[in-house]
CSV table of C-alpha atoms in Angstrom, one decimal:
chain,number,residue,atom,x,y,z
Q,1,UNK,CA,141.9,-161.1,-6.4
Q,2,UNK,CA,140.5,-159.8,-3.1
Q,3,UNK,CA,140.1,-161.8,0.1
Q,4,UNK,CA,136.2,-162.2,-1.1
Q,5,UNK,CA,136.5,-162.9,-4.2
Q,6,UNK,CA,139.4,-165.8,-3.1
Q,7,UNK,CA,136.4,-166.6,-0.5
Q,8,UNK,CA,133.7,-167.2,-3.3
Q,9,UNK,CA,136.0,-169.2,-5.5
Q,10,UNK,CA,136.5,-171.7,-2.7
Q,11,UNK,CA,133.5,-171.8,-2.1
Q,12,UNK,CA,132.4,-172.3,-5.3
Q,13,UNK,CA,134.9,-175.5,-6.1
Q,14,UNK,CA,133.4,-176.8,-3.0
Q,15,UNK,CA,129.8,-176.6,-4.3
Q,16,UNK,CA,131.2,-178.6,-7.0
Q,17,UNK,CA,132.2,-181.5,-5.1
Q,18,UNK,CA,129.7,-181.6,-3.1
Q,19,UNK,CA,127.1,-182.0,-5.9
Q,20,UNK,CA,129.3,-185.1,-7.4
Q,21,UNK,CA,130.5,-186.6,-3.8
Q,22,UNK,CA,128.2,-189.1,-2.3
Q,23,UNK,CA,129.7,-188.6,0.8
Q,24,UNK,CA,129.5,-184.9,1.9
Q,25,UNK,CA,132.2,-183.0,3.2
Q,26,UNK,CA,131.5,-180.3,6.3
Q,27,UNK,CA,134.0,-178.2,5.6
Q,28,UNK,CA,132.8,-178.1,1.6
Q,29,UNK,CA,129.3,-176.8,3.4
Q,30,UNK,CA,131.3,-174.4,5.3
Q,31,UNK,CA,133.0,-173.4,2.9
Q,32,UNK,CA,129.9,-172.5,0.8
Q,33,UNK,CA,128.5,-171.1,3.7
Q,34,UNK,CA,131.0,-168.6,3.7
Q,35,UNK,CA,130.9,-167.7,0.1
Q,36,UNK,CA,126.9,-167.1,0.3
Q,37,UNK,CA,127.4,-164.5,3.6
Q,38,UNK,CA,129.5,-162.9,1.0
Q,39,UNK,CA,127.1,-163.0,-1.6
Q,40,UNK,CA,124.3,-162.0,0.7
Q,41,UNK,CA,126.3,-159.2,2.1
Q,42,UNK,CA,126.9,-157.7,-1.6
Q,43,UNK,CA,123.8,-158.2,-2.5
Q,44,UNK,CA,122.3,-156.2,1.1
Q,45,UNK,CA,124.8,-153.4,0.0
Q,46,UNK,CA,123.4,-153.0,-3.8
Q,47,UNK,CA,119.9,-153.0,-2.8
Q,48,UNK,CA,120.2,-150.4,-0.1
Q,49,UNK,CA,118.7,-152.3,2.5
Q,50,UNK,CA,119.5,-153.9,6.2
Q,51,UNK,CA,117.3,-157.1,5.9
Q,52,UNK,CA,117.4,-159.7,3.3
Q,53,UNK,CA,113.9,-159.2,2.2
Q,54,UNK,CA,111.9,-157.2,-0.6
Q,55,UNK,CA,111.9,-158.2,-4.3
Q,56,UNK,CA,115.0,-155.3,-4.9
Q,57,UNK,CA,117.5,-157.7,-2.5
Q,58,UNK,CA,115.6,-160.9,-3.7
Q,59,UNK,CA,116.1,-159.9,-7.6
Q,60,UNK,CA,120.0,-158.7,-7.1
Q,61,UNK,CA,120.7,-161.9,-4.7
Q,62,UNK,CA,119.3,-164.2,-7.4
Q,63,UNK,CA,121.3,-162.7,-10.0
Q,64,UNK,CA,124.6,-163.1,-7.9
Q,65,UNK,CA,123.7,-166.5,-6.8
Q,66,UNK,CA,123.1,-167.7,-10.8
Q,67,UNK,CA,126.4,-165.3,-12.0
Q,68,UNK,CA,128.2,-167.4,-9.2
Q,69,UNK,CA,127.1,-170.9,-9.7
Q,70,UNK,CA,125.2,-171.3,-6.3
Q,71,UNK,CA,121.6,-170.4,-7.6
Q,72,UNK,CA,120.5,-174.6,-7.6
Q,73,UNK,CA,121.3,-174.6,-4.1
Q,74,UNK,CA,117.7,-174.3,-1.9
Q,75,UNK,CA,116.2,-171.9,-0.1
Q,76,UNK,CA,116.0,-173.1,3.1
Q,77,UNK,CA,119.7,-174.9,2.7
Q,78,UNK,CA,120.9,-171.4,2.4
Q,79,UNK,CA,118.9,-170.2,5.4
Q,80,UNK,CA,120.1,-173.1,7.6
Q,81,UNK,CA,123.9,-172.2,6.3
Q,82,UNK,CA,123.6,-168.7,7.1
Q,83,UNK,CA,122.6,-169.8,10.6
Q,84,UNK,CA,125.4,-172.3,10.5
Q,85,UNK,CA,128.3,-169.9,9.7
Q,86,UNK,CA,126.9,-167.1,12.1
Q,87,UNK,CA,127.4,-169.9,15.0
Q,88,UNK,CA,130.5,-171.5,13.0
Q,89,UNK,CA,132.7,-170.9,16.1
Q,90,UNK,CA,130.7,-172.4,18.6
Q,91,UNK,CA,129.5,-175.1,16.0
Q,92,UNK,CA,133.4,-176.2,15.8
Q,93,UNK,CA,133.8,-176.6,19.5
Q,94,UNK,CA,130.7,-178.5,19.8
Q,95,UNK,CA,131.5,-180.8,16.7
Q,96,UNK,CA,135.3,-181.1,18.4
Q,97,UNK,CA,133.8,-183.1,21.2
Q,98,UNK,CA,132.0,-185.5,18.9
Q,99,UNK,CA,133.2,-189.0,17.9
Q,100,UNK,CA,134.4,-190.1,14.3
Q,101,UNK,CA,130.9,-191.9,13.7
Q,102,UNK,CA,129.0,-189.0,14.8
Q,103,UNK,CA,131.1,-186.5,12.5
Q,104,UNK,CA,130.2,-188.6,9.3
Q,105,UNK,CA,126.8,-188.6,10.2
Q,106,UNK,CA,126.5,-185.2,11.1
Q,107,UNK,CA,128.1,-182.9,8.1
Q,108,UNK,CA,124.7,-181.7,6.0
Q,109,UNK,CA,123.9,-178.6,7.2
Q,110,UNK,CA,120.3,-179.4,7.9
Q,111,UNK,CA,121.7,-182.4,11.0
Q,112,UNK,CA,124.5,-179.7,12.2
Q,113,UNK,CA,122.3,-177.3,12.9
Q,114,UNK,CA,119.2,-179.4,14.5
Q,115,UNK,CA,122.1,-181.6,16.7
Q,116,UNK,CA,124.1,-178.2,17.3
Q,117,UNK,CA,121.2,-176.3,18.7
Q,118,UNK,CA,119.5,-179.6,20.1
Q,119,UNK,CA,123.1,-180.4,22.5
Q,120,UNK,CA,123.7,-176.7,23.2
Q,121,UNK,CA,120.2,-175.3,23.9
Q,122,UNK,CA,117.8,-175.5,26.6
Q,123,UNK,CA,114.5,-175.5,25.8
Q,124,UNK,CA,112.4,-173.7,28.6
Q,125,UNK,CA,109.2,-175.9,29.9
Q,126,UNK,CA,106.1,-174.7,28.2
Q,127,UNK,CA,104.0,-172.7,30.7
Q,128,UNK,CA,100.4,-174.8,31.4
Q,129,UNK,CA,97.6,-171.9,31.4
Q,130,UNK,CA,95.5,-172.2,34.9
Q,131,UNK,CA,92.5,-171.4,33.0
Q,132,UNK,CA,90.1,-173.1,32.6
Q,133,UNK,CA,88.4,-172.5,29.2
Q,134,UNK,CA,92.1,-172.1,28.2
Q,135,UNK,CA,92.6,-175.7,29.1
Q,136,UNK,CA,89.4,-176.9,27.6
Q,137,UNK,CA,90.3,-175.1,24.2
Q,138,UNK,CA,93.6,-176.7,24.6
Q,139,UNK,CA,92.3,-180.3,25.2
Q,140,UNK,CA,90.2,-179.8,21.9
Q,141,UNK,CA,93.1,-178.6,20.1
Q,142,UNK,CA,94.6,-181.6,21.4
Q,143,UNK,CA,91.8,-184.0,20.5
Q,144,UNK,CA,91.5,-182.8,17.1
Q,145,UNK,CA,91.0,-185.5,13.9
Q,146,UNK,CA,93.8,-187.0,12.4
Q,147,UNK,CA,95.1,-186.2,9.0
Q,148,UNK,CA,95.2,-188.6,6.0
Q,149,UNK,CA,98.2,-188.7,3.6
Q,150,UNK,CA,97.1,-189.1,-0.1
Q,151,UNK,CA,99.1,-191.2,-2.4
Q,152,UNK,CA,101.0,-188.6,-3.9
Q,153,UNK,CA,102.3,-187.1,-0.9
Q,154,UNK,CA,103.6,-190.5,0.0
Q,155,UNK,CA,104.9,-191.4,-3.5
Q,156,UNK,CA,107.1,-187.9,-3.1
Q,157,UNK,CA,108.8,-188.9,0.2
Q,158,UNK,CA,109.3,-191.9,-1.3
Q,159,UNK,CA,110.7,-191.1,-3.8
Q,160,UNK,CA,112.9,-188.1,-1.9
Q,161,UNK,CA,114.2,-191.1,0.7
Q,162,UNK,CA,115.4,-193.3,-2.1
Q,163,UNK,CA,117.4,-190.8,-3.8
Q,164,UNK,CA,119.2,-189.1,-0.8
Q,165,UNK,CA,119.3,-192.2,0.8
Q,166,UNK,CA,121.6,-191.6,4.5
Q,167,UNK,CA,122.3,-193.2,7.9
Q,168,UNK,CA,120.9,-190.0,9.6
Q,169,UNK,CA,117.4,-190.0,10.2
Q,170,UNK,CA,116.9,-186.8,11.1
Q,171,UNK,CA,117.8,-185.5,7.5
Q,172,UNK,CA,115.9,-188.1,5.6
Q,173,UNK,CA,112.8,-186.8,7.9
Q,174,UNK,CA,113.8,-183.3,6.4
Q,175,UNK,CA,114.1,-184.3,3.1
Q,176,UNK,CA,110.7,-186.3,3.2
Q,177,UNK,CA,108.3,-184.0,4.5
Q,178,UNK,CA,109.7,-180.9,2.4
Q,179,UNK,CA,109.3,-183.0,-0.6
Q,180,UNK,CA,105.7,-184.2,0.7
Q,181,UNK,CA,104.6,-180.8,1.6
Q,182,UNK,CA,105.9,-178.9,-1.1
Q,183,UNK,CA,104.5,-175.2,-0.6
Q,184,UNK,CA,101.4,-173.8,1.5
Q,185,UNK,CA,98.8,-175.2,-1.2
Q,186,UNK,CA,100.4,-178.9,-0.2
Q,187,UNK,CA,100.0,-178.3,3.7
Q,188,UNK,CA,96.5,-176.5,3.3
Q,189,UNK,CA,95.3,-179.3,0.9
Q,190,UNK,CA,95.7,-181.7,3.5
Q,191,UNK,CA,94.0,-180.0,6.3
Q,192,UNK,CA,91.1,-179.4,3.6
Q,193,UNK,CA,91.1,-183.7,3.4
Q,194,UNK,CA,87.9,-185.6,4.7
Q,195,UNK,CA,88.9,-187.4,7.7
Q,196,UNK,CA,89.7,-191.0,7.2
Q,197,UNK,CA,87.3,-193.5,7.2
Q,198,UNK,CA,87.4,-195.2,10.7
Q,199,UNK,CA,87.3,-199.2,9.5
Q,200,UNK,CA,85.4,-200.0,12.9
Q,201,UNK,CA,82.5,-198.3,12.0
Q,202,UNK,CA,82.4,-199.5,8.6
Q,203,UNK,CA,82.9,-203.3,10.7
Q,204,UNK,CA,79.7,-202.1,12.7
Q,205,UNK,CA,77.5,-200.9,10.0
Q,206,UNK,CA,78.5,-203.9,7.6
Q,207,UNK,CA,77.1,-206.1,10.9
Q,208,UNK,CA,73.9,-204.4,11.2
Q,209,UNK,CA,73.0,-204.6,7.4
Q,210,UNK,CA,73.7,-208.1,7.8
């Protein structure tokens, strides 16, 4: 067996526990990380290409991922681990320096990666345009309506909170709003919404019928 084949293996048993473990394991997620840069790697190679885009990389990369056991792992889990195992040197230093409660809280790969790049990177100022009809558009932008959530929006980060229920709040914000806003139709339906009925107005206009 080859070093990457060893490689997937691992990190295949480690997929395992963590779908059965309530309590997740970094080094599992590593681990898996390291079997998909495999996996994505391979699958680069077969469909000729540099980038991992176009439906020749997507349709070989699916079949490795099913023939493998990975393919009920999500899309953007697998993005955020790719990011996580191209950093995983620095990502170890960092996590060295953090205390025991912090390194239970932090092992998904979604909190790594926000806390990681959150501790480590400095965000620059954003740069305030001097111009004036650029600062009127602005304050309009700013000023815009508010949104309104329907029930079934709700009921889905309900329900998403419930079942992957953890102390760290910035993952159960992840896993709310991506089980809210589900795909572009969920996002664009809710910018499509009336705007919500302002209750003061409907206290004013109920007054002045009276």
């Amino acid at each position: 067996m080859s070093d990457n084949d060893n490689a997937v293996t691992i990190g295949r048993e480690a997929w395992h526990r963590l779908r059965e473990r309530e309590r997740k394991s970094w080094s599992d997620w590593l681990a898996v990380g390291q079997a998909l840069a495999i996996g994505r790697a391979a699958s680069l190679k077969a469909a000729g290409c540099r980038s991992p885009f176009g439906k020749r990389y997507v349709a070989i990369q699916g079949e490795w991922l099913r023939s493998e056991g990975f393919s009920d792992i999500g899309q953007q889990v697998r993005c955020i681990l790719m990011k996580c195992v191209e950093h995983a040197a620095e990502i170890e230093k960092w996590r060295a320096g953090l205390d025991e409660a912090q390194l239970k809280h932090f092992n998904h790969p979604d909190s790594i990666w926000y806390h990681f790049r959150r501790k480590t990177s400095a965000a620059p100022a954003p740069r305030r345009s001097t111009d004036p009809k650029m600062q009127r558009i602005a304050s309009k932008a700013a000023a815009g309506r508010p949104v309104s959530f329907d029930q079934d929006m709700i009921r889905r980060a309900a329900i998403a909170i419930g079942e992957n229920w953890t102390r760290d709040t910035f993952r159960l914000a992840v896993v709310a709003l991506r089980a809210a806003f589900r795909n572009e139709a969920d996002v664009l339906a809710l910018l499509r919404a009336p705007p919500p009925i302002r209750l003061d107005a409907v206290d004013i206009d109920e007054h002045a019928a009276a």
